[in-house]
Coordinates of N, CA and C in Angstrom, one line a residue:
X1178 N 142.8 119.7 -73.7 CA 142.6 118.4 -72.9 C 143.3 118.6 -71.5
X1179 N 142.7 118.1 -70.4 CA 143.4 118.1 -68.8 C 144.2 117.3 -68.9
X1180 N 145.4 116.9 -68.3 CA 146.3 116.3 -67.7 C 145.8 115.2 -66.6
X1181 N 146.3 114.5 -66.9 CA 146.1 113.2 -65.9 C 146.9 113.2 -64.7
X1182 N 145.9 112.9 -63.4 CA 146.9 112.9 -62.2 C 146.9 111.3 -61.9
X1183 N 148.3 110.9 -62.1 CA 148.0 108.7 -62.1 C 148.5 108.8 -60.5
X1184 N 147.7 108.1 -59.4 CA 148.1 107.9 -58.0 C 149.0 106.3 -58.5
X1185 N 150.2 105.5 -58.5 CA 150.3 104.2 -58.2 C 150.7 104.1 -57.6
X1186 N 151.1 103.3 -57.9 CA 151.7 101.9 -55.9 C 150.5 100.8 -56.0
X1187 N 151.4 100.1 -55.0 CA 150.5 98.6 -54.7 C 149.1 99.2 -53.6
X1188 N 148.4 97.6 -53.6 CA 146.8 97.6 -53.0 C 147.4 97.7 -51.4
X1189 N 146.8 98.7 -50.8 CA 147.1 99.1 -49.5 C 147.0 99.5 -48.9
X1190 N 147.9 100.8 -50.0 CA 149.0 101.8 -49.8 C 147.9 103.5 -49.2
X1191 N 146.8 103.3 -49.5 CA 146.3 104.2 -49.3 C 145.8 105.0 -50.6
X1192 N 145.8 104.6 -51.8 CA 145.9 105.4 -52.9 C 144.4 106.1 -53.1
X1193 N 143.5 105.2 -53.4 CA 142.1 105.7 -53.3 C 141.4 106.8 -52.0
X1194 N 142.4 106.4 -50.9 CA 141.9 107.7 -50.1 C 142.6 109.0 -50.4
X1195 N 143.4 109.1 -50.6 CA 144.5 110.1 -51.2 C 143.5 110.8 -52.4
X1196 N 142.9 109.6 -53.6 CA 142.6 110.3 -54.7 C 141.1 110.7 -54.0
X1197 N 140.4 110.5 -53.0 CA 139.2 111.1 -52.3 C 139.6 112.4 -51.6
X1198 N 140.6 112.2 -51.0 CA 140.8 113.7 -50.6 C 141.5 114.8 -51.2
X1199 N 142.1 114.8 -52.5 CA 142.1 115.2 -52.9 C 140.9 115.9 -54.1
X1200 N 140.1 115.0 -53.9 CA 138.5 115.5 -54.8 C 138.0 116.5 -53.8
X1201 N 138.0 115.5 -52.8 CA 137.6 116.6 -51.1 C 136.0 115.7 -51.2
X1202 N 136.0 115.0 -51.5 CA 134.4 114.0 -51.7 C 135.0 112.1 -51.5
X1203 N 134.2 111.6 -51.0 CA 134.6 110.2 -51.4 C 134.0 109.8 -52.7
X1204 N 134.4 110.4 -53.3 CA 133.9 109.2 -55.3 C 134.2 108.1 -55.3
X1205 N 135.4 107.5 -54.7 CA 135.6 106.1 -55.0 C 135.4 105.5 -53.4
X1206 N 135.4 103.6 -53.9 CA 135.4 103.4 -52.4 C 136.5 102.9 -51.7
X1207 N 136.5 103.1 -50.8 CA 138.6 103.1 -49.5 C 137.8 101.8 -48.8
X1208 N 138.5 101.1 -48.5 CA 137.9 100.2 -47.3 C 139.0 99.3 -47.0
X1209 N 139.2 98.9 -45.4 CA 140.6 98.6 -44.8 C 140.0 96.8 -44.9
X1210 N 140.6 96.2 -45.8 CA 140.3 94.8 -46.4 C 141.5 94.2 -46.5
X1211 N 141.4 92.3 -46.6 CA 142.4 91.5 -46.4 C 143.0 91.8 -48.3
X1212 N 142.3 91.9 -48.7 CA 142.5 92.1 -50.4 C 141.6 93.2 -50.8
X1213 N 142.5 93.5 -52.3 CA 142.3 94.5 -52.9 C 141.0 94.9 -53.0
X1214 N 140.7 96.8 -52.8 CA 139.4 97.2 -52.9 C 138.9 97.3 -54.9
X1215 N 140.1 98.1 -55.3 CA 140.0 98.4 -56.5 C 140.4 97.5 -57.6
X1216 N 139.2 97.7 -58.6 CA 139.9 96.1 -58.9 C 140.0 96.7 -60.2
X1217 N 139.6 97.7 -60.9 CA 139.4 98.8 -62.3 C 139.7 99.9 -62.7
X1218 N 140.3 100.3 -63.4 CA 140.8 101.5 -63.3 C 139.8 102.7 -63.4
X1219 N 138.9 104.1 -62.9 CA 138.3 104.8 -62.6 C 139.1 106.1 -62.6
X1220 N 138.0 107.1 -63.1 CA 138.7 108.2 -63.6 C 137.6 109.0 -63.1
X1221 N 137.9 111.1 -63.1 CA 136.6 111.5 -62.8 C 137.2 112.9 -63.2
X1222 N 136.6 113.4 -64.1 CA 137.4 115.0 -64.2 C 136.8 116.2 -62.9
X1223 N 137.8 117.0 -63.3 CA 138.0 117.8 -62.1 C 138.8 118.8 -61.8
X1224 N 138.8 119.9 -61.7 CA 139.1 121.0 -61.1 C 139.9 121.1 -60.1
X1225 N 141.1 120.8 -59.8 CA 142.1 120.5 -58.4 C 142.7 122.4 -58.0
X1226 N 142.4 122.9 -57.3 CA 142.8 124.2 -57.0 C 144.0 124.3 -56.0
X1227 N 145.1 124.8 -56.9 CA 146.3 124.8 -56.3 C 146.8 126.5 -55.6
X1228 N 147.8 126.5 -55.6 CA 148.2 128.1 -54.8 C 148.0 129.0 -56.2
X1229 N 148.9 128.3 -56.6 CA 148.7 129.2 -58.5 C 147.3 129.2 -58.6
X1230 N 146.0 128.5 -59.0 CA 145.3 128.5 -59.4 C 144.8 127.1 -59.7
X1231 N 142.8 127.2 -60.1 CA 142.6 126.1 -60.3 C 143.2 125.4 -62.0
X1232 N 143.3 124.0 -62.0 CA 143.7 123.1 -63.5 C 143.1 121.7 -63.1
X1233 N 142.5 122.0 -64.6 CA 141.6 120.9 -64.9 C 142.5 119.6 -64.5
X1234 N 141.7 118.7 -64.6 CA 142.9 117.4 -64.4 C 141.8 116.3 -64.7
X1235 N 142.2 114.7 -65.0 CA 141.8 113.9 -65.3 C 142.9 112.8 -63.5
X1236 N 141.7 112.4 -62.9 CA 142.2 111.9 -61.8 C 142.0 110.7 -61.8
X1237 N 143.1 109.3 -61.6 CA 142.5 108.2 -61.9 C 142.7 108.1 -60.4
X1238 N 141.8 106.6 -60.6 CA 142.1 105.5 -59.3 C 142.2 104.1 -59.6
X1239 N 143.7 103.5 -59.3 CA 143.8 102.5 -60.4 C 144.2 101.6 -59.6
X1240 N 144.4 100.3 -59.7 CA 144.5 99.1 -59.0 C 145.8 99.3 -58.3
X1241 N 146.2 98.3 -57.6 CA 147.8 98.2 -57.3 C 148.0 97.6 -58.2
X1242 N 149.4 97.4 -57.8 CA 150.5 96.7 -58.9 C 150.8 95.1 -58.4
X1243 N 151.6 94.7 -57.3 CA 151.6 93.4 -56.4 C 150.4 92.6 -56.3
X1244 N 150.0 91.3 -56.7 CA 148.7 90.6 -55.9 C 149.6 89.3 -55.5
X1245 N 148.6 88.6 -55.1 CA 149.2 87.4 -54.9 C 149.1 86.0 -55.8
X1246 N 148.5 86.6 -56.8 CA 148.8 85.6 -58.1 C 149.2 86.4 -59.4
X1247 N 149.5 85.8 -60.5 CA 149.9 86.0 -61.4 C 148.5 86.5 -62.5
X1248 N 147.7 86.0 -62.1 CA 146.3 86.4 -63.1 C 146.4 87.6 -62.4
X1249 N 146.4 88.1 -61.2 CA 145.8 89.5 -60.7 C 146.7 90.4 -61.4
X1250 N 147.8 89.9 -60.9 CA 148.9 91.0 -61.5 C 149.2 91.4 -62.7
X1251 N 148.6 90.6 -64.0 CA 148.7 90.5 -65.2 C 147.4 91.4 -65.5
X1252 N 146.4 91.7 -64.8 CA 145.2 92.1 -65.1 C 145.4 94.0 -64.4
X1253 N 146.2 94.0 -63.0 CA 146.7 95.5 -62.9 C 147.0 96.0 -63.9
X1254 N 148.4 95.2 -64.6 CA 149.4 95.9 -65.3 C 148.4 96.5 -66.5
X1255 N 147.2 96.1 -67.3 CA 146.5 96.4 -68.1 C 145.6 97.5 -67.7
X1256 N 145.1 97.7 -66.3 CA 144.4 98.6 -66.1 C 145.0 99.8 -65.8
X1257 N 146.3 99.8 -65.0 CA 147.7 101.0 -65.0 C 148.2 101.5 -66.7
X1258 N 148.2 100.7 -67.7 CA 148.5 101.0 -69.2 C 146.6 101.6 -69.5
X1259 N 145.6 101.5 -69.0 CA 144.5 102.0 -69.3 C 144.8 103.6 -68.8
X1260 N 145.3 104.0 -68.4 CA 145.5 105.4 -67.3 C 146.4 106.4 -68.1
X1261 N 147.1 104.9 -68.2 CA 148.7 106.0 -69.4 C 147.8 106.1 -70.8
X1262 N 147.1 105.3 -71.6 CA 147.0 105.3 -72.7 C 145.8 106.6 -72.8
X1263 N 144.8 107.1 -71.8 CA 144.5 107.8 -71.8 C 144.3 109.6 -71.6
X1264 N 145.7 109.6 -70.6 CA 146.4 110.1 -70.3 C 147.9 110.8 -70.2
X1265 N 148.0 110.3 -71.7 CA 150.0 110.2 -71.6 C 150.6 111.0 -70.9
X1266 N 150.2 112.5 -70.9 CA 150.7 113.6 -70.5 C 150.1 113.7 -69.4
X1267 N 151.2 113.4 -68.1 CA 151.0 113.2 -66.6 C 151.3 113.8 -65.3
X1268 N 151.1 113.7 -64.3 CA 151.9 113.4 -63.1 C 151.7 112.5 -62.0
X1269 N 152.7 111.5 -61.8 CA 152.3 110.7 -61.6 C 153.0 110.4 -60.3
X1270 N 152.0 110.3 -59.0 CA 152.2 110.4 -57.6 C 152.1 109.0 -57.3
X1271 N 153.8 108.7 -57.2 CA 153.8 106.7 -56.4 C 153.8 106.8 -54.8
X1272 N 153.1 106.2 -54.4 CA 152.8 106.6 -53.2 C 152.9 104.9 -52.4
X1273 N 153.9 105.1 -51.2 CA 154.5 104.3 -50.5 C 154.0 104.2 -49.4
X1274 N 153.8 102.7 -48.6 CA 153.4 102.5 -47.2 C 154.4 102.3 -46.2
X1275 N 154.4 102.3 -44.9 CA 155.6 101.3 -43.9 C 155.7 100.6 -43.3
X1276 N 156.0 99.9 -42.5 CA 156.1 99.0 -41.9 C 156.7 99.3 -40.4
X1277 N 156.3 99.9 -39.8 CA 156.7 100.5 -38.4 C 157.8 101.6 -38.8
X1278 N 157.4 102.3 -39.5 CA 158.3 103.4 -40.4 C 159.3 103.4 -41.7
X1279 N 159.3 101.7 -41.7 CA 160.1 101.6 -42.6 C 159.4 101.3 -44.2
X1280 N 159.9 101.4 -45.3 CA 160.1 101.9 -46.6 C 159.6 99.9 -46.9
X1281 N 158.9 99.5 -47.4 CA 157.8 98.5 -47.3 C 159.1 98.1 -48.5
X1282 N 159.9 96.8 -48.6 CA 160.3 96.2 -50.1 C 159.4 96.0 -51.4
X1283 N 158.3 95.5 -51.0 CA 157.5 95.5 -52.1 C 156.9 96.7 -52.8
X1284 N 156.6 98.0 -51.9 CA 156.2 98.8 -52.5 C 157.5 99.7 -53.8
X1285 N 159.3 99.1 -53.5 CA 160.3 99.9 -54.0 C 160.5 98.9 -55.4
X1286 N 160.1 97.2 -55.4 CA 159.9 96.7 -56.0 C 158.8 96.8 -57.5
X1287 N 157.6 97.2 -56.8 CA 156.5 98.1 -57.7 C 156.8 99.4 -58.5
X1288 N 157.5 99.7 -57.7 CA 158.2 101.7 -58.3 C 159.2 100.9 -59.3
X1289 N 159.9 100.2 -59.3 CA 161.2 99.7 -60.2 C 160.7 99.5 -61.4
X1290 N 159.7 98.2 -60.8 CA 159.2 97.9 -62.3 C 158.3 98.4 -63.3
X1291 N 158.0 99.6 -62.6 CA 156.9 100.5 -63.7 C 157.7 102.0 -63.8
X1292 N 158.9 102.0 -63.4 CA 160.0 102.8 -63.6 C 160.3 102.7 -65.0
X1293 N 160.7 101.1 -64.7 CA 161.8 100.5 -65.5 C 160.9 100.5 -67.4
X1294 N 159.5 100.3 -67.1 CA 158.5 100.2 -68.1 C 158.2 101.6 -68.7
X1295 N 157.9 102.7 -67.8 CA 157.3 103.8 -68.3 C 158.6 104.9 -68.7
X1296 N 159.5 104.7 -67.9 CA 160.7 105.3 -67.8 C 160.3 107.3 -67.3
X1297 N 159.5 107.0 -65.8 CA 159.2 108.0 -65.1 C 159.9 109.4 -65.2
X1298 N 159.1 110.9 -65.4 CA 160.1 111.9 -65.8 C 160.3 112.5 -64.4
X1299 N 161.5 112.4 -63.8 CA 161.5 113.1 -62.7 C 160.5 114.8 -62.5
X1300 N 160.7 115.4 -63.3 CA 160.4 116.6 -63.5 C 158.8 116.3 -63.0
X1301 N 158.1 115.4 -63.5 CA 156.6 115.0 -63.2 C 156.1 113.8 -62.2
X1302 N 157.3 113.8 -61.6 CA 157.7 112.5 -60.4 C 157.5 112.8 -59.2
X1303 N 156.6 112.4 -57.8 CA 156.8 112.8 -56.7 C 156.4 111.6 -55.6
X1304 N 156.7 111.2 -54.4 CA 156.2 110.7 -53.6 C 155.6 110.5 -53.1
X1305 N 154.4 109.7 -52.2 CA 153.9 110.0 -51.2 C 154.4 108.7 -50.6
X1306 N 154.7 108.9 -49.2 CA 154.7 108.0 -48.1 C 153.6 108.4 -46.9
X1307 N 152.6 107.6 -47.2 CA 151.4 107.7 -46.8 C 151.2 106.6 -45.2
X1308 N 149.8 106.9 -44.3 CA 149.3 105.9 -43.3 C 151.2 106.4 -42.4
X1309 N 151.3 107.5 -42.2 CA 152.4 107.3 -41.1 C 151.8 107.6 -39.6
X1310 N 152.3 107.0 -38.5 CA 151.9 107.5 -37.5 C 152.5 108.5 -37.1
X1311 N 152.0 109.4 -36.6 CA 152.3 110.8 -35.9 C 153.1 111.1 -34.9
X1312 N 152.8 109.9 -33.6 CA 153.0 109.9 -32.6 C 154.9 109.6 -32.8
X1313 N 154.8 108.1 -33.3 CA 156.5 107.5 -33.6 C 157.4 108.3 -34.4
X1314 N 156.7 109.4 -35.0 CA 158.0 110.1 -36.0 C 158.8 110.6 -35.0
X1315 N 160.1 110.3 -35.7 CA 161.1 111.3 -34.8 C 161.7 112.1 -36.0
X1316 N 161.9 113.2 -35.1 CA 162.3 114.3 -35.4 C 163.4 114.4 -37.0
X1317 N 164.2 113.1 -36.8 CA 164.9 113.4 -38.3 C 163.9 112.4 -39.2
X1318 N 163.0 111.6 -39.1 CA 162.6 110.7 -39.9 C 161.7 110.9 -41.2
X1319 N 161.8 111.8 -41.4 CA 161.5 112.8 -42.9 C 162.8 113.3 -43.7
X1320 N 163.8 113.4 -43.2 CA 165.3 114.0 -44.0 C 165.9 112.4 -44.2
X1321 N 166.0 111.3 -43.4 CA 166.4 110.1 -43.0 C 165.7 109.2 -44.3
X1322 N 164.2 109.6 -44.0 CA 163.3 108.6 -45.3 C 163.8 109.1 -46.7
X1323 N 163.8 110.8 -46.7 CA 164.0 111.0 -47.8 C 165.3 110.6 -48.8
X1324 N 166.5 110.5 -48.1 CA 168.1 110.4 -48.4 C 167.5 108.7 -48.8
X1325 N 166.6 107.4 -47.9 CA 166.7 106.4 -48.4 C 165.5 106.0 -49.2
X1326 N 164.9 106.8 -49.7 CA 163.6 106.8 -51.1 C 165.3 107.5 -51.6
X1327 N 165.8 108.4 -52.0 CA 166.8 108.5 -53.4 C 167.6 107.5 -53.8
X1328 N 168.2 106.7 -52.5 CA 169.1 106.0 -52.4 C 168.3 104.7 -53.3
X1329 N 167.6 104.4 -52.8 CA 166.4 103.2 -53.6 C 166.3 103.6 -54.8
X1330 N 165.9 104.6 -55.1 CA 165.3 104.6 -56.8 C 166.4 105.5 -57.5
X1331 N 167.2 105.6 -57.1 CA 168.3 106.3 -57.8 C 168.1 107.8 -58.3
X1332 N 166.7 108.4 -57.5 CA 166.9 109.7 -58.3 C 166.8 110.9 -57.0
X1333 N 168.0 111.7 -57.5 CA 168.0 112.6 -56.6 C 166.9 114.0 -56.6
X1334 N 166.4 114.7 -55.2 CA 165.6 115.5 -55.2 C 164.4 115.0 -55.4
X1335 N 164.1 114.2 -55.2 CA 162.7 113.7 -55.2 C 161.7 114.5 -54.2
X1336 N 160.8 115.3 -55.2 CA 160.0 116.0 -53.4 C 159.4 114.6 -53.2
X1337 N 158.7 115.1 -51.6 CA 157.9 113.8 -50.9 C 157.1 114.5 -50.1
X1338 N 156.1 114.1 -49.9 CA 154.9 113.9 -49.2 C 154.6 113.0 -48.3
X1339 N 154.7 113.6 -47.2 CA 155.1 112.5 -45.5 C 153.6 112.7 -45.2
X1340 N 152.2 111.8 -45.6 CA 151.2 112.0 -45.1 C 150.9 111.0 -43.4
X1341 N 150.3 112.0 -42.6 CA 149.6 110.9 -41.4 C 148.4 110.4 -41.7
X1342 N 148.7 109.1 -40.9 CA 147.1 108.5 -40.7 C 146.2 109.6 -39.9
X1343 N 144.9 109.5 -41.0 CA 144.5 110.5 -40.1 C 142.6 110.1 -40.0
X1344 N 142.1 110.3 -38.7 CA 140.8 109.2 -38.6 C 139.4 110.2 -40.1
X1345 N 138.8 109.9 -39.9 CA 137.9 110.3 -41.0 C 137.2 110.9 -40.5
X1346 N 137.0 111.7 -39.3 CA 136.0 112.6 -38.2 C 137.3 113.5 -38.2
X1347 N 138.2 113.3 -38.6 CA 139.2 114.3 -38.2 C 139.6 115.3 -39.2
X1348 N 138.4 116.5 -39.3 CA 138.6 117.3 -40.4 C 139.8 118.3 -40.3
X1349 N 140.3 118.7 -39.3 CA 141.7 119.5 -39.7 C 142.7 118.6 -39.9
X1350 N 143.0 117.6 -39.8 CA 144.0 116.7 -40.3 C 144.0 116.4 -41.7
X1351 N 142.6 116.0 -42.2 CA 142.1 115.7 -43.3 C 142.5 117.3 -44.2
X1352 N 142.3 118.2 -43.8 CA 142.9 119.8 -44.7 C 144.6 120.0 -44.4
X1353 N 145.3 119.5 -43.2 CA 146.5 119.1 -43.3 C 147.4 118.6 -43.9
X1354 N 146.8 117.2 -44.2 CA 147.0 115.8 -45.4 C 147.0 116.2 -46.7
X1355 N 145.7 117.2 -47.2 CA 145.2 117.8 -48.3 C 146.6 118.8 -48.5
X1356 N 146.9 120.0 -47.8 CA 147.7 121.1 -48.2 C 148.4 120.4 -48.4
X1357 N 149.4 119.4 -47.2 CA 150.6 118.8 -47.6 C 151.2 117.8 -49.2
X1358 N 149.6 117.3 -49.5 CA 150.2 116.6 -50.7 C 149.9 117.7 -51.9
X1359 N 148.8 118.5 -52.1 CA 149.1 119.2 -52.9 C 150.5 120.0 -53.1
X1360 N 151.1 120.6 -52.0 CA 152.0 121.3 -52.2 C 153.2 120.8 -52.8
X1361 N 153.5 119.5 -52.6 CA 154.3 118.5 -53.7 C 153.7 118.2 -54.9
X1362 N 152.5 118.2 -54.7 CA 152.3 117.9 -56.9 C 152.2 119.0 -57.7
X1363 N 152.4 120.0 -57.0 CA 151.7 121.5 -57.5 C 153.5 121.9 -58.2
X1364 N 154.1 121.3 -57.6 CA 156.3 121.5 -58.0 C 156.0 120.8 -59.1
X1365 N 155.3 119.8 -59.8 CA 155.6 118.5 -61.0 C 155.0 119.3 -62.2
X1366 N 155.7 119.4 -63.3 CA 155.3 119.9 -64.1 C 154.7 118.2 -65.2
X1367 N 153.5 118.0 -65.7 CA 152.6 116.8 -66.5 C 153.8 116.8 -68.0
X1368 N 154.0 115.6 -67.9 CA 155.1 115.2 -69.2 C 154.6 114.2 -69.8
X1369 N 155.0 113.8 -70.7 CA 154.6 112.7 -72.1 C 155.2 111.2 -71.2
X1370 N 154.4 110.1 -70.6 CA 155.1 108.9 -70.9 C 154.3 108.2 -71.2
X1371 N 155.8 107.3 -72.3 CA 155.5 106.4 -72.8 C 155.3 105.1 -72.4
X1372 N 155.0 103.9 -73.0 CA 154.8 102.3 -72.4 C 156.4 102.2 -73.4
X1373 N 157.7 101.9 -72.3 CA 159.0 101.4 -73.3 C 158.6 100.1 -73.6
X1374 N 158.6 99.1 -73.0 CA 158.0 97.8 -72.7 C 157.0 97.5 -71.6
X1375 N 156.7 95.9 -71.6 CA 155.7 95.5 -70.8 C 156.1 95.7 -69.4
X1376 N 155.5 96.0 -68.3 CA 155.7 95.6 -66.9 C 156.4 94.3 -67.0
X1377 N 157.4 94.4 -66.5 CA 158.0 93.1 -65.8 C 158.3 92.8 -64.5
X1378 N 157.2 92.0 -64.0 CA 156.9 91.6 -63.1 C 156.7 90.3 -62.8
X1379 N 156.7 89.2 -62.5 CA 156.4 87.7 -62.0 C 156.2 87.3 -61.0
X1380 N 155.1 86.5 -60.6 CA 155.2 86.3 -58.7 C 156.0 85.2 -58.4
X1381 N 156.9 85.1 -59.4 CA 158.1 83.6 -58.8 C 159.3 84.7 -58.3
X1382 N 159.3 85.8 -59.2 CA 160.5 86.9 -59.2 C 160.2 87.8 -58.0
X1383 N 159.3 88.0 -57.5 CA 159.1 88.9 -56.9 C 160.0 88.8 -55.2
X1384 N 159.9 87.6 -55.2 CA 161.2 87.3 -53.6 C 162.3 87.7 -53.6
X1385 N 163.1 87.3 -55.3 CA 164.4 87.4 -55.4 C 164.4 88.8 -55.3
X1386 N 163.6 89.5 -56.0 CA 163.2 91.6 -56.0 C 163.3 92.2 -54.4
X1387 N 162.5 91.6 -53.9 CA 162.7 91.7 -52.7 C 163.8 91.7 -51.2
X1388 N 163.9 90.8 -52.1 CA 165.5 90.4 -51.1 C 166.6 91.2 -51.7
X1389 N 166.6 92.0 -53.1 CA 167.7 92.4 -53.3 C 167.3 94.4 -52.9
X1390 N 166.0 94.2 -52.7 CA 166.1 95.9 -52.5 C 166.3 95.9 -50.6
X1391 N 165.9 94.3 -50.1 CA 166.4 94.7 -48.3 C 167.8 94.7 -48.3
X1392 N 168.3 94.0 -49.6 CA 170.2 94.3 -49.0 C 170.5 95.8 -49.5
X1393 N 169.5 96.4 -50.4 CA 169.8 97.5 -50.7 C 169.6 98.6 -49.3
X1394 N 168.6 98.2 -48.5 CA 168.1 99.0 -47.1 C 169.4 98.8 -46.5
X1395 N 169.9 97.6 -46.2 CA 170.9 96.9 -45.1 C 172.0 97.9 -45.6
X1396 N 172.2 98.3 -46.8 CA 173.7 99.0 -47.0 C 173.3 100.1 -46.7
X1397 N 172.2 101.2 -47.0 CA 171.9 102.8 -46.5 C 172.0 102.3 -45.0
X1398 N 171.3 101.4 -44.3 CA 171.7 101.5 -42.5 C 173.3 102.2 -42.6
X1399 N 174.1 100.8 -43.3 CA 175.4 100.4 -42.3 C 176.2 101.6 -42.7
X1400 N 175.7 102.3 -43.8 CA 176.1 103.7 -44.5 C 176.1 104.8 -43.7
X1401 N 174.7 104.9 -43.3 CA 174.0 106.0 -42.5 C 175.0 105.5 -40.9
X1402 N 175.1 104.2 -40.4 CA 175.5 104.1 -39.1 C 177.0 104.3 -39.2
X1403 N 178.1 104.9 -40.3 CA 179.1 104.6 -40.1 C 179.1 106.3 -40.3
X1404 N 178.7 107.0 -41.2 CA 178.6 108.1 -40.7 C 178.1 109.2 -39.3
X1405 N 177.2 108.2 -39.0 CA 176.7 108.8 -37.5 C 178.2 108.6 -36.7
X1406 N 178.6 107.6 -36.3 CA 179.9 107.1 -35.8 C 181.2 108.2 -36.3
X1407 N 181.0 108.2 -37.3 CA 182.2 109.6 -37.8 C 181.9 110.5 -36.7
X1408 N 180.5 111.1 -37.2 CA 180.4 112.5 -37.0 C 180.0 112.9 -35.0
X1409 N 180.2 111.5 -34.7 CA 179.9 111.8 -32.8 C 181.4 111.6 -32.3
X1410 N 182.5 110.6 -33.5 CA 184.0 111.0 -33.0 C 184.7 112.3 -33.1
X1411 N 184.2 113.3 -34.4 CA 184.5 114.6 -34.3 C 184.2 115.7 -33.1
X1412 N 182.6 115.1 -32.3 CA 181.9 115.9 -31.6 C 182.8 115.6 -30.4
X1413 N 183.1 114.2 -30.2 CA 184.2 114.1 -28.9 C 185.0 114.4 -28.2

């Protein structure tokens, strides 16, 4: 039996183009909407050809996790346990959006709670921070994101995959995007998880979640800004 490759993250994030280009075909449909495209979970076997070699795989495309009611989000969490129950044995690529570069609360909020539920194997764990602009990256903002994705989810060594926006006429970007994320899920070796408990999630809770993973940002700043400050008084 193939291995399941689960894309999550919330509706947004880019996940369904990700699982298109990595088919190298659009099978599912992407479309830049006020609300969610995917509303079901979708699967499609497949042959993914890595540097080792090609391996079968079971590829889903599955809703987000966040809506803005409580019926929607109740009806994700059933179609993300449709992926696992099909698939136990995984790798499963949470893939993150930003916010003018920054690390989106709700999306570290979504990683928590299906962390906290599936109890994620690092070993078969990887990132994507996807839709980045090209032009605004600076130079450390891939070593900088990465130190605050560990700092957030508490696991160290996380590989990551820094994808650009990249336009859909733009075929060497599109084989750019392609190498780069493969080359991170190709390190994940597919492991057993389980459902520990239900998603816990609420859209009454979801502010207080939120507010406590921005004071978690607010402390890597004042962290990161007090070490910069160290290390420019030694340079002085």
């Amino acid at each position: 039996m193939s291995y399941g490759l689960l894309y999550l993250g919330n509706s947004g994030v880019g996940k369904t183009w990700l699982v298109n280009l990595t088919l190298g075909k659009e099978a599912f449909r992407a479309a830049y909407e006020s609300s969610s495209v995917t509303k079901t979970t979708e699967y499609v076997d497949v042959t993914v050809t890595y540097s080792r070699g090609p391996v079968m795989t079971r590829l889903f495309n599955i809703p987000g996790l966040i809506e803005n009611n409580q019926e929607a989000i109740e009806h994700n969490k059933v179609e993300i346990q449709k992926a696992f129950v099909q698939r136990p044995v995984s790798v499963v690529v949470f893939v993150l959006s930003v916010t003018g570069g920054r690390i989106r609360d709700e999306d570290m909020v979504a990683f928590e709670a299906l962390n906290k539920s599936y109890r994620l194997k690092p070993d078969s764990l990887c990132i994507v921070v996807n839709q980045l602009n090209k032009k605004k990256r600076t130079p450390d903002y891939e070593r900088e994101t990465k130190l605050r994705i560990e700092s957030l989810t508490g696991i160290p060594s996380l590989p990551i995959a820094f994808i650009n926006e990249v336009d859909d006429d733009d075929v060497a970007g599109r084989q750019d995007a392609l190498a780069t994320l493969l080359q991170v899920i190709e390190t994940r070796l597919p492991a057993q998880h389980e459902k520990h408990h239900d998603i816990q999630l609420q859209l009454d809770q979801i502010k207080k979640a939120k507010e406590e993973v921005k004071a978690k940002q607010e402390e890597f700043d004042r962290m990161k800004a007090a070490m910069e400050a160290e290390a420019a008084k030694k340079l002085a």
